[in-house]
């Protein structure tokens, strides 16, 4: 959670730690470029049998987003995963043939185990063309999933999959993310956020100081003693060690 009132945008996205092309035994590391939106395109799978596109992560995952520069045309792509002793066929769905941008999805296998590829130990899946390549795919990114369900705004309780505007405030914090199946248990994600900032102004008043900032007031009355309410002041003066009392027995008008 982020205990920072005044958050304006919170972005949550998935990623891959490693993207390697095994080009007939020669590995090309495209990990950084694969996690960059746009940028320089790189080759996916260029040849039959001898090329493997490895996609790996420190934690298990169940979908891979790809953005193409040039769409591919393949005859029989096969995906496999490491089951602890060998590469086994992985059933996939979604955009799994590189003919367009989209998201490849799969169910994380119960026997999926880490293995070492190009000196890196991780959870890997790999793609291989087993018949014929008409057009090799070139990719802008792999694994940078920016699905709408994983993006929410302001300091709300993030509920991916909810309709726009359906959120629940959580006392100035970002609550635990419920992914609706898009994230594997324990899967690592990347988060970023921005928040309203002001120029701090400090000046002495009776040996105390006041700074400019943002604040939220929350009223949680006892049962039968009024309505829960909260208000946010995006810009105000904060008194160091100050206090404010609310009497929930008084009549309160909430606009």
Short mmCIF file of C-alpha atoms in Angstrom, two decimals:
data_model
loop_
_atom_site.label_atom_id
_atom_site.label_comp_id
_atom_site.label_asym_id
_atom_site.label_seq_id
_atom_site.Cartn_x
_atom_site.Cartn_y
_atom_site.Cartn_z
CA UNK A 1 0.00 0.00 0.00
CA UNK A 2 1.01 3.59 -0.49
CA UNK A 3 0.22 5.81 2.48
CA UNK A 4 0.19 9.06 0.59
CA UNK A 5 -2.93 11.25 0.44
CA UNK A 6 -3.29 13.20 -2.78
CA UNK A 7 -2.44 10.36 -5.19
CA UNK A 8 -3.61 11.22 -8.67
CA UNK A 9 -2.78 8.21 -10.84
CA UNK A 10 -1.83 4.65 -9.93
CA UNK A 11 -0.74 2.30 -12.70
CA UNK A 12 -0.27 -1.42 -12.24
CA UNK A 13 1.16 -3.56 -15.01
CA UNK A 14 2.58 -6.97 -15.67
CA UNK A 15 6.00 -7.66 -17.13
CA UNK A 16 8.51 -10.35 -18.02
CA UNK A 17 11.98 -10.43 -16.50
CA UNK A 18 13.62 -12.10 -19.48
CA UNK A 19 12.99 -12.43 -23.22
CA UNK A 20 15.62 -14.42 -25.13
CA UNK A 21 15.76 -15.49 -28.77
CA UNK A 22 17.64 -18.74 -29.26
CA UNK A 23 18.73 -18.37 -32.89
CA UNK A 24 20.11 -21.80 -33.77
CA UNK A 25 22.04 -22.01 -30.49
CA UNK A 26 23.05 -18.33 -30.31
CA UNK A 27 21.14 -16.39 -27.65
CA UNK A 28 20.03 -12.79 -28.16
CA UNK A 29 18.90 -10.96 -25.01
CA UNK A 30 15.90 -8.72 -25.80
CA UNK A 31 14.75 -8.37 -22.17
CA UNK A 32 15.12 -4.59 -21.91
CA UNK A 33 13.61 -3.86 -25.31
CA UNK A 34 10.74 -6.26 -24.63
CA UNK A 35 9.77 -4.21 -21.57
CA UNK A 36 9.90 -0.92 -23.49
CA UNK A 37 6.82 0.53 -25.17
CA UNK A 38 7.63 1.23 -28.82
CA UNK A 39 11.35 1.59 -29.28
CA UNK A 40 13.39 -0.65 -31.56
CA UNK A 41 11.71 -3.75 -32.98
CA UNK A 42 13.40 -7.12 -32.55
CA UNK A 43 13.02 -10.49 -34.23
CA UNK A 44 10.69 -13.06 -32.71
CA UNK A 45 10.87 -16.48 -34.38
CA UNK A 46 12.69 -16.45 -37.72
CA UNK A 47 13.33 -20.08 -38.64
CA UNK A 48 11.70 -23.48 -38.42
CA UNK A 49 12.77 -25.82 -35.60
CA UNK A 50 16.04 -24.09 -34.75
CA UNK A 51 14.56 -20.87 -33.29
CA UNK A 52 13.01 -20.60 -29.84
CA UNK A 53 11.53 -17.49 -28.27
CA UNK A 54 12.00 -17.85 -24.52
CA UNK A 55 9.84 -15.79 -22.14
CA UNK A 56 10.74 -15.99 -18.46
CA UNK A 57 9.95 -14.51 -15.07
CA UNK A 58 11.09 -14.92 -11.47
CA UNK A 59 7.48 -15.69 -10.53
CA UNK A 60 4.81 -17.68 -12.35
CA UNK A 61 2.49 -15.88 -14.79
CA UNK A 62 -0.46 -16.77 -17.00
CA UNK A 63 -0.54 -14.25 -19.82
CA UNK A 64 1.85 -12.46 -22.16
CA UNK A 65 0.97 -9.30 -24.03
CA UNK A 66 2.75 -8.60 -27.29
CA UNK A 67 2.95 -5.54 -29.52
CA UNK A 68 4.09 -6.26 -33.09
CA UNK A 69 6.03 -4.14 -35.53
CA UNK A 70 5.51 -6.61 -38.39
CA UNK A 71 2.82 -9.26 -37.89
CA UNK A 72 3.99 -12.82 -38.30
CA UNK A 73 2.65 -15.63 -40.44
CA UNK A 74 3.36 -19.11 -39.08
CA UNK A 75 2.05 -22.58 -39.87
CA UNK A 76 2.28 -24.51 -36.61
CA UNK A 77 3.53 -22.69 -33.52
CA UNK A 78 4.05 -24.85 -30.45
CA UNK A 79 4.43 -23.55 -26.89
CA UNK A 80 6.18 -25.56 -24.19
CA UNK A 81 7.08 -25.17 -20.51
CA UNK A 82 9.56 -26.89 -18.19
CA UNK A 83 7.81 -29.54 -16.06
CA UNK A 84 10.82 -30.28 -13.86
CA UNK A 85 12.42 -32.85 -16.16
CA UNK A 86 11.52 -31.97 -19.77
CA UNK A 87 9.74 -29.47 -22.03
CA UNK A 88 6.01 -30.25 -22.17
CA UNK A 89 3.36 -28.85 -24.50
CA UNK A 90 1.54 -25.82 -23.09
CA UNK A 91 -2.09 -25.27 -24.08
CA UNK A 92 -2.58 -21.61 -25.03
CA UNK A 93 -5.42 -19.32 -26.01
CA UNK A 94 -5.94 -15.73 -27.08
CA UNK A 95 -3.49 -14.11 -29.48
CA UNK A 96 -0.97 -16.95 -29.64
CA UNK A 97 0.10 -16.90 -33.31
CA UNK A 98 1.65 -13.39 -33.62
CA UNK A 99 -0.67 -12.43 -36.48
CA UNK A 100 -1.77 -9.31 -34.55
CA UNK A 101 -1.19 -7.44 -31.31
CA UNK A 102 -2.85 -9.08 -28.34
CA UNK A 103 -2.55 -11.20 -25.24
CA UNK A 104 -1.54 -14.85 -25.14
CA UNK A 105 -3.16 -16.63 -22.19
CA UNK A 106 -2.72 -20.01 -20.54
CA UNK A 107 -3.33 -21.82 -17.27
CA UNK A 108 -0.15 -22.03 -15.21
CA UNK A 109 0.65 -25.78 -15.07
CA UNK A 110 0.73 -27.40 -11.65
CA UNK A 111 4.12 -29.00 -12.38
CA UNK A 112 5.69 -25.85 -13.82
CA UNK A 113 9.21 -25.60 -12.44
CA UNK A 114 12.13 -23.24 -12.78
CA UNK A 115 14.98 -24.15 -15.10
CA UNK A 116 18.10 -22.44 -16.38
CA UNK A 117 18.09 -20.89 -19.85
CA UNK A 118 21.09 -18.91 -21.08
CA UNK A 119 22.45 -18.87 -17.52
CA UNK A 120 19.20 -17.57 -15.97
CA UNK A 121 17.06 -19.64 -13.62
CA UNK A 122 13.37 -18.71 -13.94
CA UNK A 123 9.91 -19.89 -14.91
CA UNK A 124 10.03 -20.20 -18.70
CA UNK A 125 7.70 -20.77 -21.59
CA UNK A 126 8.99 -20.93 -25.14
CA UNK A 127 7.53 -20.70 -28.63
CA UNK A 128 8.76 -22.67 -31.64
CA UNK A 129 7.60 -22.98 -35.23
CA UNK A 130 7.53 -26.65 -36.20
CA UNK A 131 6.41 -26.48 -39.83
CA UNK A 132 6.98 -23.37 -41.95
CA UNK A 133 7.63 -19.64 -41.51
CA UNK A 134 6.02 -17.38 -44.10
CA UNK A 135 6.69 -14.05 -42.35
CA UNK A 136 8.82 -13.79 -39.19
CA UNK A 137 7.27 -11.56 -36.54
CA UNK A 138 9.18 -8.51 -35.33
CA UNK A 139 8.14 -7.22 -31.94
CA UNK A 140 8.10 -3.87 -30.18
CA UNK A 141 7.38 -5.36 -26.76
CA UNK A 142 6.56 -8.63 -25.01
CA UNK A 143 4.99 -8.88 -21.57
CA UNK A 144 4.07 -5.21 -21.05
CA UNK A 145 0.42 -5.84 -20.18
CA UNK A 146 -1.59 -2.64 -19.89
CA UNK A 147 -5.08 -4.09 -19.76
CA UNK A 148 -7.72 -1.63 -18.58
CA UNK A 149 -8.55 -3.97 -15.72
CA UNK A 150 -5.11 -3.38 -14.22
CA UNK A 151 -5.27 0.42 -14.22
CA UNK A 152 -7.08 2.54 -11.65
CA UNK A 153 -6.93 6.19 -10.66
CA UNK A 154 -6.55 8.11 -7.40
CA UNK A 155 -6.04 6.64 -3.96
CA UNK A 156 -8.82 4.10 -4.28
CA UNK A 157 -9.05 0.46 -3.42
CA UNK A 158 -7.98 -1.04 -6.73
CA UNK A 159 -10.56 -3.52 -8.02
CA UNK A 160 -9.49 -4.70 -11.50
CA UNK A 161 -12.42 -5.77 -13.62
CA UNK A 162 -14.87 -3.33 -12.03
CA UNK A 163 -16.74 -0.88 -14.21
CA UNK A 164 -15.36 2.63 -14.61
CA UNK A 165 -15.94 4.67 -11.48
CA UNK A 166 -16.76 1.64 -9.33
CA UNK A 167 -14.13 1.99 -6.63
CA UNK A 168 -13.94 2.14 -2.88
CA UNK A 169 -11.85 4.64 -0.97
CA UNK A 170 -9.35 3.12 1.41
CA UNK A 171 -8.14 5.81 3.80
CA UNK A 172 -5.47 7.24 1.54
CA UNK A 173 -3.93 3.90 0.62
CA UNK A 174 -3.81 1.52 -2.31
CA UNK A 175 -5.37 -1.71 -1.12
CA UNK A 176 -4.36 -5.22 -2.12
CA UNK A 177 -5.07 -5.87 -5.78
CA UNK A 178 -7.68 -8.45 -6.73
CA UNK A 179 -6.81 -9.43 -10.27
CA UNK A 180 -9.77 -11.54 -11.29
CA UNK A 181 -7.49 -14.31 -12.53
CA UNK A 182 -5.08 -12.12 -14.48
CA UNK A 183 -2.32 -12.54 -11.91
CA UNK A 184 -0.86 -15.74 -10.55
CA UNK A 185 -0.53 -16.05 -6.75
CA UNK A 186 2.74 -14.38 -5.81
CA UNK A 187 3.28 -12.88 -9.26
CA UNK A 188 5.43 -9.76 -9.31
CA UNK A 189 4.00 -6.62 -10.89
CA UNK A 190 5.29 -3.12 -11.57
CA UNK A 191 3.51 -0.14 -10.08
CA UNK A 192 3.94 3.58 -10.52
CA UNK A 193 2.05 6.53 -9.14
CA UNK A 194 1.98 10.28 -9.14
CA UNK A 195 0.60 12.61 -6.53
CA UNK A 196 -0.16 16.28 -6.15
CA UNK A 197 2.89 18.22 -5.06
CA UNK A 198 3.22 21.75 -3.83
CA UNK A 199 6.08 24.00 -2.85
CA UNK A 200 6.55 23.54 0.89
CA UNK A 201 6.35 26.73 2.88
CA UNK A 202 7.45 26.65 6.51
CA UNK A 203 7.11 29.56 8.87
CA UNK A 204 7.05 29.79 12.63
CA UNK A 205 3.81 30.41 14.51
CA UNK A 206 4.06 30.25 18.28
CA UNK A 207 7.05 27.93 18.00
CA UNK A 208 5.15 25.57 15.73
CA UNK A 209 5.29 25.28 11.96
CA UNK A 210 2.75 25.07 9.20
CA UNK A 211 3.41 23.43 5.86
CA UNK A 212 1.39 23.26 2.70
CA UNK A 213 0.10 19.81 1.74
CA UNK A 214 -2.99 17.65 1.29
CA UNK A 215 -5.22 15.97 3.85
CA UNK A 216 -8.20 13.67 4.20
CA UNK A 217 -10.73 13.68 7.02
CA UNK A 218 -12.73 10.53 7.73
CA UNK A 219 -15.64 10.33 10.16
CA UNK A 220 -16.62 6.84 11.38
CA UNK A 221 -19.38 7.36 13.97
CA UNK A 222 -20.59 4.61 16.24
CA UNK A 223 -23.67 2.70 15.18
CA UNK A 224 -26.77 4.89 15.36
CA UNK A 225 -24.80 8.10 15.71
CA UNK A 226 -24.66 9.44 12.18
CA UNK A 227 -23.34 8.64 8.73
CA UNK A 228 -19.84 7.76 7.65
CA UNK A 229 -18.33 10.54 5.59
CA UNK A 230 -14.99 11.69 4.36
CA UNK A 231 -13.59 14.68 2.57
CA UNK A 232 -10.28 15.43 0.90
CA UNK A 233 -8.49 18.75 0.84
CA UNK A 234 -5.99 18.50 -2.05
CA UNK A 235 -4.29 21.71 -0.91
CA UNK A 236 -4.28 23.07 2.61
CA UNK A 237 -2.08 24.21 5.47
CA UNK A 238 -1.07 21.53 7.93
CA UNK A 239 -0.25 22.39 11.53
CA UNK A 240 2.53 20.28 12.98
CA UNK A 241 1.16 18.28 15.94
CA UNK A 242 -2.19 19.98 15.48
CA UNK A 243 -5.51 18.40 16.45
CA UNK A 244 -9.15 18.58 15.40
CA UNK A 245 -12.14 17.27 17.34
CA UNK A 246 -15.48 16.26 15.87
CA UNK A 247 -18.60 15.93 17.99
CA UNK A 248 -20.82 13.35 16.33
CA UNK A 249 -23.74 14.35 18.56
CA UNK A 250 -23.95 17.73 16.84
CA UNK A 251 -26.03 18.25 13.74
CA UNK A 252 -23.86 17.89 10.64
CA UNK A 253 -24.67 18.99 7.14
CA UNK A 254 -22.79 17.17 4.42
CA UNK A 255 -23.04 18.80 0.98
#
